[in-house]
Amino acid sequence: MAVLLLGEVTDGALNMDSTAKAVTACAPLGDVTILCCGAACVDAAKEAATISGVSKVLCAEDALYGHRLAEPVAALMVSLAGDYSHIVAPATTDAKNILPRVAALLDVMVISDVSGIVDADTFERPIYAGNAIQTVKSGDATKVVSIRTAAFAVAETGGSASVESIATAEDPGLSEWIEDKVAESDRPDLTSAGIVVSGGRGVGSEENFAIVEKLADKLGAAVGASRAAVDSGYAPNDWQVGQTGKVVAPALYIAIGISGAIQHLAGMKDSKIIVAINKDEEAPIFQVADYGLVADLFTAVPELESKL
């Protein structure tokens, strides 16, 4: 058996955290080959080659892959699929865009958000907002799988896999890049941050969200938000944590003014330490919190921030 793993490459840089966690997940499935593609991806491929457990890295460097269009990458992966029993990627925005296309072109199922691998044909994935684990057994010749990286440890570095440049696949011509609009931030990436500070509907307004941001900046943390806060316009969409947002598992998760709806808990309950601040002592968030503070956030959070 052999695994083709799509490396997470953005603007020529490898997302080492998500890629290395995916390597840990699929290591039991056989030899792991990482595919890096982009307008510039040589450096990313060299970095991927240092991940322990990687046998080879394929580098497809071409302008065709420069703007993260799903169709050209899916065509490339399908052109390589014959040599692999498993096609895998971290369950990120890019992979959720690419893997269903790969599966459709191969006429197989896609097994998404895998949190456990039983054997080469059998996988575990959370359902019902994480309240149950579904075991899926596939009889497809090629398994197409996305990995919920929060469930796995980061693979160690120190490897020295070979890096091979490969030719580009044919451009399907189904989409074209127009422009990118990227939000710049000095804060850590939400999905890989060691500390996350999130605000909910209880924060009350976009202006009041500055309280959450100040605490996050003092801790060197990423900022998150509940769906209620995002839907109310208090925070941008890319801050959303939960079943329909991003799944995080930081060392420390601080939930401010978040009641703890099941959809939000599905995105953060694997955090190592959970701290909740809410004035409602019956809020569901306290059922999963390691430390809970029943207090007015407008008093407690500025006091906490001032003492750090």
GROMACS .gro file of C-alpha atoms in nm:
model
  308
    1MET     CA    1   0.000   0.000   0.000
    2ALA     CA    2   0.106   0.357  -0.063
    3VAL     CA    3  -0.036   0.698   0.030
    4LEU     CA    4  -0.040   1.019  -0.171
    5LEU     CA    5  -0.075   1.306   0.077
    6LEU     CA    6  -0.152   1.658  -0.044
    7GLY     CA    7   0.077   1.901   0.136
    8GLU     CA    8  -0.088   2.223   0.252
    9VAL     CA    9   0.100   2.491   0.052
   10THR     CA   10  -0.006   2.857   0.056
   11ASP     CA   11   0.190   3.125  -0.129
   12GLY     CA   12   0.489   2.893  -0.153
   13ALA     CA   13   0.497   2.814   0.220
   14LEU     CA   14   0.418   2.476   0.372
   15ASN     CA   15   0.168   2.459   0.657
   16MET     CA   16   0.394   2.232   0.858
   17ASP     CA   17   0.145   2.177   1.139
   18SER     CA   18  -0.144   2.036   0.935
   19THR     CA   19   0.081   1.846   0.695
   20ALA     CA   20   0.287   1.683   0.971
   21LYS     CA   21  -0.027   1.581   1.162
   22ALA     CA   22  -0.167   1.423   0.846
   23VAL     CA   23   0.159   1.227   0.807
   24THR     CA   24   0.109   1.087   1.159
   25ALA     CA   25  -0.246   0.987   1.071
   26CYS     CA   26  -0.168   0.800   0.750
   27ALA     CA   27   0.170   0.647   0.847
   28PRO     CA   28   0.006   0.307   0.931
   29LEU     CA   29  -0.136   0.290   0.578
   30GLY     CA   30   0.199   0.246   0.402
   31ASP     CA   31   0.472   0.453   0.239
   32VAL     CA   32   0.376   0.822   0.243
   33THR     CA   33   0.446   1.043  -0.058
   34ILE     CA   34   0.371   1.413  -0.016
   35LEU     CA   35   0.256   1.617  -0.315
   36CYS     CA   36   0.342   1.987  -0.305
   37CYS     CA   37   0.207   2.205  -0.583
   38GLY     CA   38   0.204   2.578  -0.645
   39ALA     CA   39   0.353   2.857  -0.852
   40ALA     CA   40   0.651   2.832  -0.617
   41CYS     CA   41   0.677   2.521  -0.404
   42VAL     CA   42   1.039   2.402  -0.409
   43ASP     CA   43   1.108   2.535  -0.059
   44ALA     CA   44   0.783   2.384   0.067
   45ALA     CA   45   0.879   2.048  -0.085
   46LYS     CA   46   1.221   2.059   0.081
   47GLU     CA   47   1.059   2.132   0.416
   48ALA     CA   48   0.809   1.850   0.367
   49ALA     CA   49   1.100   1.614   0.301
   50THR     CA   50   1.222   1.670   0.658
   51ILE     CA   51   0.907   1.518   0.813
   52SER     CA   52   0.982   1.178   0.963
   53GLY     CA   53   0.790   0.897   0.797
   54VAL     CA   54   0.781   1.054   0.451
   55SER     CA   55   0.935   0.836   0.181
   56LYS     CA   56   0.923   1.082  -0.110
   57VAL     CA   57   0.807   1.432  -0.202
   58LEU     CA   58   0.666   1.526  -0.542
   59CYS     CA   59   0.697   1.890  -0.645
   60ALA     CA   60   0.470   2.028  -0.918
   61GLU     CA   61   0.576   2.388  -0.966
   62ASP     CA   62   0.372   2.575  -1.224
   63ALA     CA   63   0.168   2.896  -1.250
   64LEU     CA   64  -0.135   2.672  -1.309
   65TYR     CA   65  -0.131   2.584  -0.938
   66GLY     CA   66  -0.053   2.934  -0.817
   67HIS     CA   67  -0.397   3.045  -0.703
   68ARG     CA   68  -0.530   2.737  -0.523
   69LEU     CA   69  -0.786   2.648  -0.788
   70ALA     CA   70  -0.935   2.310  -0.707
   71GLU     CA   71  -0.985   2.173  -1.058
   72PRO     CA   72  -0.621   2.174  -1.178
   73VAL     CA   73  -0.499   2.023  -0.850
   74ALA     CA   74  -0.768   1.753  -0.864
   75ALA     CA   75  -0.665   1.669  -1.222
   76LEU     CA   76  -0.302   1.641  -1.113
   77MET     CA   77  -0.386   1.411  -0.823
   78VAL     CA   78  -0.602   1.189  -1.044
   79SER     CA   79  -0.317   1.160  -1.296
   80LEU     CA   80  -0.098   1.024  -1.015
   81ALA     CA   81  -0.365   0.811  -0.846
   82GLY     CA   82  -0.278   0.483  -1.018
   83ASP     CA   83   0.029   0.435  -0.801
   84TYR     CA   84  -0.151   0.480  -0.468
   85SER     CA   85  -0.407   0.296  -0.259
   86HIS     CA   86  -0.496   0.605  -0.055
   87ILE     CA   87  -0.526   0.973  -0.150
   88VAL     CA   88  -0.521   1.185   0.163
   89ALA     CA   89  -0.523   1.552   0.265
   90PRO     CA   90  -0.570   1.752   0.586
   91ALA     CA   91  -0.936   1.853   0.625
   92THR     CA   92  -0.871   2.219   0.549
   93THR     CA   93  -1.059   2.458   0.324
   94ASP     CA   94  -0.842   2.362   0.026
   95ALA     CA   95  -0.884   1.989   0.076
   96LYS     CA   96  -1.260   2.019   0.121
   97ASN     CA   97  -1.260   2.187  -0.220
   98ILE     CA   98  -1.023   1.943  -0.392
   99LEU     CA   99  -1.094   1.593  -0.257
  100PRO     CA  100  -1.461   1.568  -0.359
  101ARG     CA  101  -1.351   1.646  -0.716
  102VAL     CA  102  -1.079   1.381  -0.696
  103ALA     CA  103  -1.330   1.126  -0.567
  104ALA     CA  104  -1.582   1.212  -0.839
  105LEU     CA  105  -1.322   1.177  -1.114
  106LEU     CA  106  -1.218   0.838  -0.973
  107ASP     CA  107  -1.583   0.737  -0.918
  108VAL     CA  108  -1.525   0.653  -0.550
  109MET     CA  109  -1.660   0.784  -0.221
  110VAL     CA  110  -1.486   1.055  -0.020
  111ILE     CA  111  -1.439   0.983   0.352
  112SER     CA  112  -1.424   1.319   0.527
  113ASP     CA  113  -1.300   1.442   0.867
  114VAL     CA  114  -1.136   1.115   0.969
  115SER     CA  115  -1.030   1.117   1.334
  116GLY     CA  116  -0.912   0.758   1.359
  117ILE     CA  117  -0.775   0.489   1.126
  118VAL     CA  118  -0.865   0.130   1.216
  119ASP     CA  119  -0.706  -0.036   0.914
  120ALA     CA  120  -0.649   0.029   0.545
  121ASP     CA  121  -1.022   0.003   0.466
  122THR     CA  122  -1.181   0.121   0.790
  123PHE     CA  123  -1.196   0.474   0.929
  124GLU     CA  124  -1.357   0.660   1.218
  125ARG     CA  125  -1.517   1.001   1.185
  126PRO     CA  126  -1.726   1.216   1.422
  127ILE     CA  127  -2.095   1.271   1.347
  128TYR     CA  128  -2.381   1.451   1.525
  129ALA     CA  129  -2.151   1.742   1.616
  130GLY     CA  130  -1.898   1.501   1.765
  131ASN     CA  131  -2.142   1.320   1.995
  132ALA     CA  132  -2.098   0.990   1.812
  133ILE     CA  133  -1.820   0.822   1.617
  134GLN     CA  134  -1.911   0.660   1.287
  135THR     CA  135  -1.703   0.370   1.159
  136VAL     CA  136  -1.681   0.363   0.780
  137LYS     CA  137  -1.552   0.066   0.580
  138SER     CA  138  -1.484   0.128   0.213
  139GLY     CA  139  -1.452  -0.130  -0.060
  140ASP     CA  140  -1.323   0.123  -0.315
  141ALA     CA  141  -0.993   0.037  -0.481
  142THR     CA  142  -0.868   0.388  -0.404
  143LYS     CA  143  -0.959   0.549  -0.073
  144VAL     CA  144  -0.999   0.929  -0.077
  145VAL     CA  145  -0.971   1.058   0.279
  146SER     CA  146  -0.954   1.394   0.456
  147ILE     CA  147  -0.792   1.399   0.800
  148ARG     CA  148  -0.919   1.596   1.099
  149THR     CA  149  -0.571   1.698   1.205
  150ALA     CA  150  -0.675   1.812   1.554
  151ALA     CA  151  -0.703   1.443   1.645
  152PHE     CA  152  -0.338   1.361   1.570
  153ALA     CA  153   0.005   1.461   1.698
  154VAL     CA  154   0.260   1.644   1.485
  155ALA     CA  155   0.509   1.408   1.322
  156GLU     CA  156   0.870   1.469   1.417
  157THR     CA  157   1.120   1.625   1.180
  158GLY     CA  158   1.463   1.493   1.094
  159GLY     CA  159   1.374   1.293   0.786
  160SER     CA  160   1.552   1.320   0.453
  161ALA     CA  161   1.310   1.209   0.184
  162SER     CA  162   1.396   1.257  -0.181
  163VAL     CA  163   1.234   1.547  -0.371
  164GLU     CA  164   1.124   1.482  -0.729
  165SER     CA  165   0.999   1.744  -0.974
  166ILE     CA  166   0.701   1.624  -1.178
  167ALA     CA  167   0.524   1.751  -1.489
  168THR     CA  168   0.197   1.935  -1.463
  169ALA     CA  169  -0.130   1.772  -1.559
  170GLU     CA  170  -0.365   1.905  -1.824
  171ASP     CA  171  -0.561   2.217  -1.728
  172PRO     CA  172  -0.934   2.128  -1.717
  173GLY     CA  173  -1.012   2.494  -1.788
  174LEU     CA  174  -1.319   2.487  -1.561
  175SER     CA  175  -1.228   2.787  -1.348
  176GLU     CA  176  -1.000   3.088  -1.354
  177TRP     CA  177  -0.845   3.311  -1.093
  178ILE     CA  178  -0.974   3.668  -1.075
  179GLU     CA  179  -0.832   3.809  -0.752
  180ASP     CA  180  -0.745   3.723  -0.394
  181LYS     CA  181  -0.864   3.922  -0.095
  182VAL     CA  182  -0.656   3.819   0.203
  183ALA     CA  183  -0.699   3.948   0.559
  184GLU     CA  184  -0.354   4.026   0.698
  185SER     CA  185  -0.289   3.951   1.065
  186ASP     CA  186   0.011   3.926   1.294
  187ARG     CA  187  -0.178   3.680   1.513
  188PRO     CA  188  -0.118   3.302   1.490
  189ASP     CA  189  -0.325   3.096   1.249
  190LEU     CA  190  -0.646   2.987   1.421
  191THR     CA  191  -0.622   2.617   1.336
  192SER     CA  192  -0.264   2.575   1.456
  193ALA     CA  193  -0.241   2.827   1.744
  194GLY     CA  194  -0.139   2.702   2.087
  195ILE     CA  195  -0.381   2.945   2.254
  196VAL     CA  196  -0.721   3.058   2.125
  197VAL     CA  197  -0.941   3.327   2.279
  198SER     CA  198  -1.299   3.321   2.145
  199GLY     CA  199  -1.593   3.552   2.194
  200GLY     CA  200  -1.963   3.480   2.164
  201ARG     CA  201  -2.295   3.656   2.143
  202GLY     CA  202  -2.251   3.772   2.502
  203VAL     CA  203  -1.978   4.015   2.391
  204GLY     CA  204  -2.262   4.225   2.256
  205SER     CA  205  -2.117   4.415   1.960
  206GLU     CA  206  -1.833   4.443   1.711
  207GLU     CA  207  -1.688   4.729   1.915
  208ASN     CA  208  -1.694   4.525   2.236
  209PHE     CA  209  -1.504   4.244   2.060
  210ALA     CA  210  -1.194   4.456   2.120
  211ILE     CA  211  -1.201   4.315   2.475
  212VAL     CA  212  -1.147   3.965   2.335
  213GLU     CA  213  -0.878   4.084   2.095
  214LYS     CA  214  -0.682   4.266   2.368
  215LEU     CA  215  -0.670   3.953   2.582
  216ALA     CA  216  -0.564   3.745   2.283
  217ASP     CA  217  -0.286   3.987   2.195
  218LYS     CA  218  -0.160   3.985   2.554
  219LEU     CA  219  -0.142   3.604   2.540
  220GLY     CA  220  -0.003   3.587   2.184
  221ALA     CA  221  -0.317   3.395   2.092
  222ALA     CA  222  -0.541   3.354   1.789
  223VAL     CA  223  -0.891   3.504   1.801
  224GLY     CA  224  -1.199   3.289   1.748
  225ALA     CA  225  -1.573   3.342   1.759
  226SER     CA  226  -1.893   3.145   1.792
  227ARG     CA  227  -2.133   3.124   1.499
  228ALA     CA  228  -2.376   3.348   1.689
  229ALA     CA  229  -2.109   3.619   1.712
  230VAL     CA  230  -2.021   3.584   1.344
  231ASP     CA  231  -2.387   3.587   1.233
  232SER     CA  232  -2.442   3.899   1.444
  233GLY     CA  233  -2.156   4.074   1.265
  234TYR     CA  234  -1.929   4.095   1.567
  235ALA     CA  235  -1.645   3.900   1.401
  236PRO     CA  236  -1.543   3.793   1.047
  237ASN     CA  237  -1.633   3.449   0.907
  238ASP     CA  238  -1.278   3.317   0.916
  239TRP     CA  239  -1.277   3.345   1.297
  240GLN     CA  240  -1.567   3.104   1.337
  241VAL     CA  241  -1.500   2.796   1.549
  242GLY     CA  242  -1.746   2.508   1.540
  243GLN     CA  243  -1.920   2.246   1.333
  244THR     CA  244  -1.964   2.485   1.039
  245GLY     CA  245  -1.642   2.675   1.111
  246LYS     CA  246  -1.290   2.569   1.204
  247VAL     CA  247  -1.196   2.280   1.430
  248VAL     CA  248  -0.926   2.369   1.682
  249ALA     CA  249  -0.746   2.181   1.959
  250PRO     CA  250  -0.508   2.429   2.124
  251ALA     CA  251  -0.330   2.383   2.456
  252LEU     CA  252  -0.554   2.657   2.599
  253TYR     CA  253  -0.901   2.766   2.480
  254ILE     CA  254  -1.067   3.064   2.649
  255ALA     CA  255  -1.440   3.103   2.576
  256ILE     CA  256  -1.578   3.447   2.658
  257GLY     CA  257  -1.952   3.509   2.651
  258ILE     CA  258  -2.010   3.177   2.472
  259SER     CA  259  -2.306   2.970   2.593
  260GLY     CA  260  -2.166   2.647   2.447
  261ALA     CA  261  -2.410   2.530   2.183
  262ILE     CA  262  -2.339   2.176   2.063
  263GLN     CA  263  -2.227   2.308   1.724
  264HIS     CA  264  -1.957   2.523   1.888
  265LEU     CA  265  -1.842   2.247   2.121
  266ALA     CA  266  -1.784   2.023   1.819
  267GLY     CA  267  -1.513   2.263   1.704
  268MET     CA  268  -1.317   2.306   2.028
  269LYS     CA  269  -1.391   2.031   2.280
  270ASP     CA  270  -1.061   1.854   2.207
  271SER     CA  271  -0.869   2.153   2.348
  272LYS     CA  272  -0.630   2.051   2.626
  273ILE     CA  273  -0.748   2.314   2.877
  274ILE     CA  274  -1.081   2.498   2.839
  275VAL     CA  275  -1.155   2.815   3.035
  276ALA     CA  276  -1.506   2.964   3.025
  277ILE     CA  277  -1.622   3.308   3.137
  278ASN     CA  278  -2.000   3.355   3.136
  279LYS     CA  279  -2.248   3.525   3.366
  280ASP     CA  280  -2.500   3.239   3.322
  281GLU     CA  281  -2.400   2.963   3.560
  282GLU     CA  282  -2.626   2.721   3.369
  283ALA     CA  283  -2.446   2.776   3.036
  284PRO     CA  284  -2.357   2.442   2.870
  285ILE     CA  285  -1.998   2.559   2.817
  286PHE     CA  286  -1.930   2.492   3.186
  287GLN     CA  287  -1.996   2.121   3.130
  288VAL     CA  288  -1.680   2.090   2.920
  289ALA     CA  289  -1.471   2.364   3.085
  290ASP     CA  290  -1.174   2.274   3.305
  291TYR     CA  291  -1.201   2.617   3.468
  292GLY     CA  292  -1.523   2.816   3.480
  293LEU     CA  293  -1.577   3.172   3.600
  294VAL     CA  294  -1.933   3.292   3.654
  295ALA     CA  295  -1.890   3.665   3.608
  296ASP     CA  296  -1.969   3.964   3.390
  297LEU     CA  297  -1.716   3.944   3.108
  298PHE     CA  298  -1.697   4.325   3.088
  299THR     CA  299  -1.553   4.325   3.439
  300ALA     CA  300  -1.363   3.998   3.448
  301VAL     CA  301  -1.183   4.009   3.112
  302PRO     CA  302  -1.028   4.359   3.146
  303GLU     CA  303  -0.917   4.265   3.501
  304LEU     CA  304  -0.763   3.942   3.372
  305GLU     CA  305  -0.592   4.124   3.086
  306SER     CA  306  -0.451   4.393   3.320
  307LYS     CA  307  -0.295   4.131   3.548
  308LEU     CA  308  -0.120   3.933   3.275
   0.00000   0.00000   0.00000
